[in-house]
XYZ file of C-alpha atoms in Angstrom:
534
model
C -11.275 -28.968 4.133
C -14.486 -27.154 3.203
C -14.894 -23.476 3.818
C -17.332 -23.806 6.702
C -16.240 -21.977 9.888
C -14.059 -24.005 12.235
C -14.461 -24.360 15.991
C -10.866 -25.152 16.986
C -7.413 -24.543 15.564
C -5.422 -27.214 17.344
C -1.785 -27.819 18.135
C -0.291 -24.420 17.358
C 2.518 -22.521 19.033
C 2.231 -18.859 19.915
C 4.934 -16.188 20.177
C 5.555 -14.745 23.620
C 6.601 -11.124 24.316
C 9.968 -12.322 25.608
C 10.769 -13.803 22.187
C 10.175 -17.426 23.102
C 7.486 -19.725 21.732
C 4.759 -21.390 23.744
C 4.017 -25.069 24.186
C 1.277 -26.357 21.833
C -2.050 -24.596 22.307
C -5.562 -24.802 20.890
C -7.369 -21.672 19.743
C -11.103 -22.086 20.418
C -13.424 -20.072 18.198
C -17.006 -18.952 18.526
C -18.979 -17.118 15.811
C -15.826 -15.935 14.077
C -14.029 -14.659 17.169
C -11.467 -16.145 19.531
C -13.239 -17.555 22.601
C -10.127 -18.771 24.400
C -6.558 -19.965 23.947
C -5.840 -23.100 25.973
C -3.134 -25.780 26.265
C -3.656 -28.480 23.667
C -5.561 -31.629 24.443
C -5.850 -34.780 22.375
C -9.495 -34.290 21.483
C -11.739 -31.255 21.011
C -15.395 -31.300 19.970
C -16.527 -29.593 16.782
C -14.805 -28.856 13.511
C -11.031 -28.858 14.026
C -8.241 -27.467 11.858
C -4.973 -29.225 12.673
C -2.237 -26.654 13.189
C 0.455 -29.320 13.112
C 2.847 -27.413 15.348
C 2.884 -24.346 13.148
C 2.955 -20.778 14.472
C -0.441 -19.099 14.862
C -0.147 -15.387 14.128
C -2.859 -12.743 13.774
C -3.878 -12.010 10.205
C -1.471 -9.473 8.739
C -2.635 -5.941 7.941
C -1.096 -4.341 4.845
C -0.992 -0.641 5.717
C -0.420 0.513 2.133
C -1.611 -1.478 -0.854
C -3.189 -0.472 -4.146
C -5.791 -3.193 -3.962
C -9.133 -1.411 -3.770
C -10.165 -2.772 -7.153
C -7.656 -5.617 -7.542
C -8.852 -7.420 -4.393
C -11.887 -8.607 -6.341
C -9.559 -10.710 -8.531
C -8.903 -14.271 -7.262
C -5.255 -14.150 -8.338
C -4.702 -11.089 -6.137
C -6.589 -12.673 -3.244
C -4.275 -15.670 -3.544
C -1.187 -13.439 -3.641
C -2.263 -11.670 -0.436
C -3.295 -14.756 1.515
C -0.167 -16.744 0.656
C 1.698 -13.993 2.531
C -0.768 -14.069 5.441
C -2.409 -10.732 4.609
C -6.056 -10.765 5.696
C -6.808 -7.012 5.803
C -5.683 -4.128 3.612
C -5.759 -0.342 3.817
C -6.646 1.352 0.513
C -6.943 4.903 -0.793
C -3.310 5.816 -0.149
C -1.311 8.571 -1.865
C -4.321 10.893 -1.824
C -6.079 9.152 -4.713
C -9.042 6.859 -4.111
C -12.564 6.081 -5.170
C -14.630 7.752 -2.438
C -16.075 10.063 -1.465
C -16.577 11.189 -5.052
C -19.003 11.772 -7.854
C -19.114 9.418 -10.829
C -16.781 11.850 -12.583
C -14.414 11.881 -9.624
C -14.246 8.083 -9.404
C -13.607 7.886 -13.153
C -10.834 10.477 -12.804
C -9.162 8.506 -9.993
C -9.334 5.312 -12.045
C -7.858 7.001 -15.096
C -5.181 9.043 -13.347
C -4.046 5.979 -11.384
C -4.788 3.494 -14.186
C -1.319 1.993 -13.816
C -1.647 1.793 -10.023
C -5.242 1.193 -8.915
C -7.274 0.930 -12.121
C -11.055 1.060 -12.307
C -13.180 -0.469 -9.562
C -15.397 -3.230 -10.993
C -18.287 -2.583 -8.584
C -18.175 1.119 -7.768
C -18.528 4.186 -9.972
C -18.754 6.961 -7.439
C -20.502 7.629 -4.160
C -19.816 7.552 -0.445
C -17.206 5.718 1.588
C -20.031 3.631 3.052
C -21.112 2.571 -0.441
C -17.517 1.753 -1.372
C -16.998 -0.380 1.737
C -20.232 -2.240 1.003
C -18.730 -3.549 -2.267
C -16.399 -5.746 -0.203
C -18.938 -7.291 2.163
C -19.153 -10.989 1.364
C -17.408 -10.401 -1.963
C -13.796 -11.246 -1.098
C -11.870 -13.389 1.396
C -9.822 -10.335 2.399
C -11.013 -7.409 4.552
C -10.719 -3.917 3.069
C -10.563 -0.510 4.751
C -10.398 2.891 3.078
C -8.756 6.242 3.661
C -10.306 9.575 2.697
C -8.144 10.649 -0.296
C -7.265 14.344 -0.314
C -6.404 14.443 -4.029
C -9.811 13.047 -4.960
C -11.502 15.591 -2.692
C -9.531 18.382 -4.337
C -10.396 17.142 -7.820
C -14.081 16.915 -6.836
C -14.192 20.467 -5.476
C -11.627 22.311 -7.642
C -11.151 20.233 -10.754
C -7.514 20.328 -11.787
C -6.876 23.955 -10.846
C -3.168 24.573 -10.250
C -3.546 27.026 -7.372
C -4.256 27.351 -3.700
C -7.750 26.521 -2.514
C -10.028 29.346 -1.430
C -11.580 29.354 2.032
C -14.905 28.235 0.545
C -13.270 25.400 -1.406
C -11.365 24.263 1.664
C -14.602 24.245 3.668
C -16.256 22.086 1.001
C -13.359 19.608 1.122
C -13.562 19.546 4.918
C -17.288 18.726 4.747
C -16.612 15.857 2.339
C -13.827 14.555 4.579
C -16.086 14.630 7.647
C -18.703 12.644 5.726
C -16.027 10.132 4.761
C -15.006 9.610 8.383
C -18.640 9.321 9.458
C -19.057 6.594 6.844
C -16.153 4.529 8.171
C -12.854 5.799 6.777
C -9.778 4.849 8.819
C -7.742 7.992 8.114
C -6.992 10.798 5.666
C -4.400 10.288 2.932
C -2.369 12.904 1.111
C -0.099 12.424 -1.868
C 2.014 15.556 -1.792
C 4.307 14.436 -4.607
C 1.313 13.812 -6.882
C -0.984 16.411 -8.399
C -3.412 17.881 -7.593
C -2.292 17.599 -3.948
C 1.158 18.971 -4.832
C -0.462 22.375 -5.334
C -2.043 22.461 -1.861
C -0.757 25.030 0.578
C -0.430 24.614 4.312
C -3.753 26.214 5.317
C -5.682 23.714 3.186
C -3.703 20.799 4.579
C -4.096 21.928 8.190
C -7.866 22.184 7.771
C -8.137 18.661 6.386
C -5.641 17.009 8.726
C -7.605 18.548 11.617
C -10.598 16.419 10.530
C -8.518 13.278 11.015
C -7.515 14.573 14.451
C -11.188 15.120 15.354
C -11.798 11.425 14.766
C -8.648 10.160 16.490
C -7.406 8.670 13.226
C -4.182 9.277 11.302
C -3.042 11.540 8.527
C -1.319 9.129 6.119
C 1.041 10.797 3.672
C 3.114 10.127 0.603
C 5.472 13.003 1.372
C 6.783 15.674 -1.002
C 10.058 13.804 -1.282
C 12.114 10.835 -0.131
C 15.759 9.805 0.077
C 17.789 13.058 0.222
C 14.522 15.048 0.427
C 13.105 13.057 3.331
C 14.228 15.572 5.968
C 12.277 18.605 4.691
C 9.325 16.385 3.792
C 9.120 14.906 7.298
C 9.441 18.375 8.810
C 6.350 19.483 6.857
C 4.337 16.536 8.208
C 5.485 17.249 11.755
C 4.306 20.886 11.404
C 0.874 19.653 10.359
C 0.801 17.243 13.297
C 1.800 19.950 15.771
C -0.809 22.345 14.374
C -3.668 19.846 14.512
C -2.842 17.197 17.082
C -3.295 14.492 14.465
C -1.383 11.246 14.465
C 0.965 11.043 11.479
C 1.730 7.978 9.402
C 4.350 8.161 6.641
C 3.814 5.946 3.613
C 6.627 3.725 2.263
C 9.382 5.585 4.086
C 12.813 5.030 2.587
C 16.123 6.826 2.589
C 19.208 7.136 4.802
C 18.206 5.524 8.080
C 20.423 7.552 10.408
C 19.064 11.044 9.690
C 15.504 9.745 9.231
C 15.499 7.841 12.534
C 16.886 10.894 14.323
C 14.014 13.043 13.040
C 11.439 10.404 13.949
C 12.867 9.990 17.441
C 12.928 13.752 18.024
C 9.313 14.135 16.899
C 8.168 11.273 19.117
C 10.125 12.682 22.048
C 8.282 15.987 21.489
C 4.992 14.150 21.929
C 3.988 13.662 18.302
C 2.325 10.361 17.446
C 4.349 9.283 14.403
C 4.559 5.925 12.622
C 5.570 4.782 9.156
C 5.410 1.793 6.876
C 8.038 0.323 4.576
C 8.654 -2.617 2.260
C 11.832 -4.728 2.086
C 13.043 -3.837 -1.410
C 15.440 -1.332 -2.966
C 13.190 -0.581 -5.924
C 9.936 1.335 -6.032
C 7.049 1.416 -8.478
C 4.762 4.180 -9.725
C 3.316 5.693 -12.852
C 5.999 6.913 -15.229
C 4.358 10.343 -15.452
C 4.979 11.008 -11.762
C 8.573 9.810 -12.003
C 9.507 11.664 -15.191
C 7.270 14.699 -15.749
C 7.344 18.047 -13.904
C 4.391 19.081 -11.733
C 3.975 22.351 -13.657
C 2.348 20.254 -16.360
C -1.406 19.626 -15.790
C -0.726 16.003 -14.786
C -4.118 15.574 -13.116
C -5.683 16.000 -16.567
C -4.109 13.413 -18.917
C -5.603 14.923 -22.069
C -4.303 18.388 -21.212
C -0.896 16.963 -20.306
C -0.578 15.100 -23.605
C -1.487 18.267 -25.469
C 1.054 20.255 -23.459
C 3.825 17.739 -24.165
C 3.484 18.421 -27.872
C 2.845 22.154 -27.528
C 5.857 24.145 -28.806
C 5.218 26.673 -26.042
C 6.173 24.063 -23.453
C 8.679 22.130 -25.562
C 11.887 23.929 -24.595
C 11.046 23.973 -20.882
C 10.010 20.308 -20.878
C 13.128 19.132 -22.667
C 15.285 21.108 -20.277
C 13.576 19.262 -17.422
C 14.093 15.893 -19.092
C 17.739 16.675 -19.788
C 18.279 16.969 -16.030
C 17.116 13.373 -15.533
C 20.131 11.598 -17.010
C 20.813 10.016 -13.620
C 17.241 8.661 -13.469
C 16.888 6.879 -16.811
C 19.286 3.963 -16.094
C 17.303 3.194 -12.932
C 13.916 2.840 -14.705
C 12.403 -0.435 -15.924
C 9.058 -0.357 -17.722
C 6.387 -2.375 -15.914
C 3.157 -1.903 -17.894
C 2.721 0.017 -21.158
C -0.812 -0.286 -22.546
C -1.530 1.150 -25.979
C 1.922 0.674 -27.482
C 1.921 -0.377 -31.126
C 2.927 -4.066 -31.437
C 5.548 -2.990 -33.949
C 7.402 -1.219 -31.154
C 8.217 -4.627 -29.619
C 7.801 -5.966 -26.095
C 8.943 -3.390 -23.553
C 7.489 -4.577 -20.225
C 10.286 -5.768 -17.966
C 12.936 -4.014 -20.048
C 15.166 -1.170 -18.895
C 14.186 2.177 -20.392
C 17.724 2.767 -21.671
C 17.634 -0.582 -23.508
C 14.274 0.253 -25.078
C 15.659 3.644 -26.111
C 18.681 1.967 -27.716
C 16.409 -0.429 -29.603
C 14.311 2.487 -30.844
C 17.472 4.529 -31.579
C 16.313 7.540 -29.579
C 17.535 9.154 -26.338
C 15.954 7.775 -23.141
C 13.978 10.997 -22.662
C 12.357 10.570 -26.091
C 11.633 6.903 -25.356
C 9.911 7.950 -22.121
C 7.770 10.489 -23.997
C 6.865 7.880 -26.608
C 5.736 5.493 -23.886
C 3.738 8.234 -22.162
C 2.010 9.234 -25.388
C 1.176 5.666 -26.407
C -0.182 4.748 -22.973
C -1.937 8.114 -22.491
C 0.029 8.476 -19.237
C -1.144 5.094 -17.900
C 2.294 3.444 -18.124
C 3.901 2.271 -14.894
C 7.525 1.574 -14.087
C 9.776 -0.031 -11.508
C 12.744 2.100 -10.501
C 15.835 1.577 -8.390
C 16.234 3.978 -5.500
C 19.201 6.372 -5.644
C 22.382 5.540 -3.705
C 20.992 7.078 -0.518
C 18.671 4.057 -0.298
C 20.600 1.011 0.887
C 19.893 -2.487 2.202
C 21.336 -1.413 5.553
C 18.873 1.492 5.741
C 15.917 -0.725 4.841
C 16.903 -3.155 7.596
C 17.495 -0.422 10.164
C 14.170 1.299 9.489
C 12.335 -2.036 9.728
C 13.686 -2.412 13.264
C 12.471 1.032 14.367
C 9.729 1.098 17.032
C 7.558 3.303 14.796
C 7.664 0.831 11.904
C 4.856 -1.290 10.517
C 4.582 -3.097 7.208
C 3.082 -1.914 3.950
C 3.742 -3.533 0.594
C 2.748 -0.575 -1.633
C 1.653 -3.382 -3.972
C 0.577 -2.512 -7.510
C -1.323 -5.316 -9.238
C -2.031 -3.708 -12.604
C -2.898 -5.189 -14.993
C -5.321 -7.066 -12.756
C -5.391 -10.753 -13.597
C -2.324 -10.339 -15.769
C -0.294 -13.372 -16.696
C 3.466 -13.816 -16.840
C 3.593 -12.356 -20.346
C 1.469 -9.307 -19.515
C 3.379 -6.589 -17.737
C 6.101 -6.911 -15.103
C 4.744 -5.465 -11.843
C 6.909 -5.060 -8.759
C 7.222 -8.392 -6.857
C 6.328 -6.758 -3.539
C 2.632 -7.501 -4.124
C 3.404 -11.213 -3.993
C 6.280 -11.306 -1.545
C 6.698 -8.351 0.831
C 5.249 -9.861 4.016
C 6.837 -13.284 3.511
C 10.126 -11.526 2.750
C 9.916 -9.627 6.035
C 9.488 -12.920 7.895
C 12.309 -14.651 6.042
C 14.763 -11.776 6.436
C 13.899 -9.937 9.666
C 13.138 -13.030 11.759
C 14.924 -16.025 10.312
C 17.946 -14.546 8.503
C 18.994 -11.624 10.709
C 17.174 -12.203 13.977
C 16.285 -8.489 14.101
C 12.713 -9.491 14.984
C 11.405 -12.210 17.242
C 8.196 -13.919 16.138
C 6.368 -11.713 18.629
C 7.962 -8.677 16.975
C 6.781 -9.993 13.606
C 3.186 -10.099 14.847
C 3.588 -6.504 16.051
C 5.140 -5.144 12.854
C 2.900 -7.065 10.448
C -0.434 -7.010 12.253
C -0.885 -5.448 15.681
C 0.593 -1.997 15.074
C -1.406 -1.398 11.900
C -4.599 -2.597 13.602
C -4.026 -0.085 16.396
C -2.950 2.676 14.026
C -6.170 2.508 12.004
C -8.569 1.859 14.863
C -9.183 -1.790 13.952
C -8.852 -2.794 17.578
C -10.729 -6.100 17.262
C -7.973 -7.465 14.996
C -4.204 -7.863 15.076
C -3.999 -10.267 18.026
C -4.719 -13.875 18.944
C -6.606 -13.346 22.184
C -10.117 -13.796 23.574
C -12.584 -11.399 21.969
C -10.498 -10.723 18.861
C -11.828 -11.488 15.392
C -10.399 -14.852 14.339
C -8.232 -13.712 11.437
C -5.503 -16.332 11.843
C -2.393 -17.270 9.865
C -0.588 -20.594 10.290
C 3.102 -20.145 9.514
C 5.795 -22.756 8.932
C 8.674 -20.837 10.542
C 11.365 -22.788 8.720
C 9.819 -22.526 5.259
C 8.099 -19.153 4.949
C 9.747 -16.999 2.292
C 9.037 -14.996 -0.849
C 9.497 -16.455 -4.326
C 8.544 -13.452 -6.459
C 11.343 -11.800 -8.448
C 11.550 -8.871 -10.828
C 11.642 -11.315 -13.736
C 8.805 -13.489 -12.358
C 6.873 -11.130 -10.054
C 3.598 -13.060 -9.915
C 5.087 -16.008 -8.016
C 3.277 -16.730 -4.713
C 5.089 -16.937 -1.403
C 5.533 -20.264 0.395
C 5.300 -21.368 4.006
C 1.769 -20.102 4.689
C -0.796 -22.653 3.519
C -3.730 -22.134 5.885
C -5.439 -18.823 6.664
C -8.734 -18.058 8.407
C -10.756 -14.867 8.173
C -13.415 -14.459 10.861
C -12.933 -18.136 11.678
C -13.578 -19.329 8.127
C -10.830 -21.058 6.118
C -10.045 -18.898 3.094
C -6.729 -20.565 2.206
C -6.336 -24.320 2.695
C -3.368 -26.310 1.480
C -2.104 -23.172 -0.223
C -5.230 -22.727 -2.372
C -8.297 -20.491 -2.146
C -11.284 -22.238 -0.619
C -13.837 -20.006 -2.329
C -15.135 -18.619 0.959
C -15.713 -14.869 1.060
C -16.037 -13.764 4.668
C -14.170 -10.500 4.065
C -15.869 -7.201 4.635
C -15.411 -3.481 4.420
C -13.732 -2.551 7.697
C -14.648 0.478 9.773
C -12.798 1.658 12.890
C -13.900 -0.174 15.998
C -12.350 2.536 18.147
C -10.557 5.809 17.742
C -7.039 5.120 16.555
C -4.377 4.699 19.203
C -0.652 4.999 19.108
C 0.708 2.048 17.153
C 3.925 1.640 19.108
């Protein structure tokens, strides 16, 4: 199979809304879009891809993935496509590359070095210029959110205070330019600095810009698990004040109380959705997990100086002493800059590294942070309030759609270089294996909704997320009996199985489980104002 566009995908079955599957059908394509879906015949003219009785689903949309730079790496493209992901939403957690100056883009790359890293083709500029770096450069489509933290850093530096009216107006102007250039929403990262220092007036002004454009406010809240209630309440206040749709990033915690709050908000007329991933461990930079926000975390040099400043020493160690419950849950994922004499630490529990170094876990964490200059990342188990039952229950909620929260740093890394979270290689296949095949919580039609259609609607990408006439032909052929994840915490870079053929805009980008070399992906802009995703 070459990577020329195909005219027909033959002999596939399609999920029906009632949960059943269709008889074999042919999907006829024209110029990268679906022309028609018709009962199969024995012979079709043109270039035909044999579906072989597999399911044809719309290309999946990852609503939260740290892939804005990583998507240029073939290994990451392969990881996404083997799960059926054909489009991604980037710029989450309030930190992204645009709109920004060269200094702002460099700050985002450094601050999130262990999450997003530096973009290989962009060093500052507009959202339009960022989106252009993906056109014809990758097999996967890429959209971008306007990142509040980057706006704040551009306008205010790392000031640990409320924004003035003039500063807020400048951020609003930048946000409006970002939406005009094709952003699909506004993201905030209220547990990260500098956004953690924002007060409600600043947030209302910026969220109102998203509302003006009919697109969502996407938020990493101020807290999760036992803090999810107050954090959701803050987002609902912003939604009520502005009329903006609200989308909660990687929502996790006790399903009962969370679902009750979501249902109440939706009953009150708020447009609320969320994404989640099917794992009980998260991943972030160690600095966010371990250090207090009163440190100047948005400025790594200043933070490193403060860590060793006697003036802050007593207060910092008191903070770290309160984290005894955290340390056993932390596994180091990527620690650049560590002296080789310290030994291999990636993939090892922090408490085990501390024992090897003969220091308390808090001192081991500080050593890692110093050596990596705050770039180190970690995988961490959720507290007891996060359970498998809650993950399953939230995934069945009508406001749910899928987001992997994948972190691919170090980009292009091999099995002996870092131990990232396996969700970047397995989340979407794991949803299919568990929610459809193992538990029956989803039908195959539900799977297409949760993994593709709802995110396409949420972010205004209304020409995607469905297999129907007029839709862009992003198509995934799924073996329903075989699809599953293979990535583990010990071997996270293991591709999923059961999805061997994927088309983007009618062009084969994955054939026989391997990249074809075709690059029909593009920077995605909203095709319509966002609509309710449920």
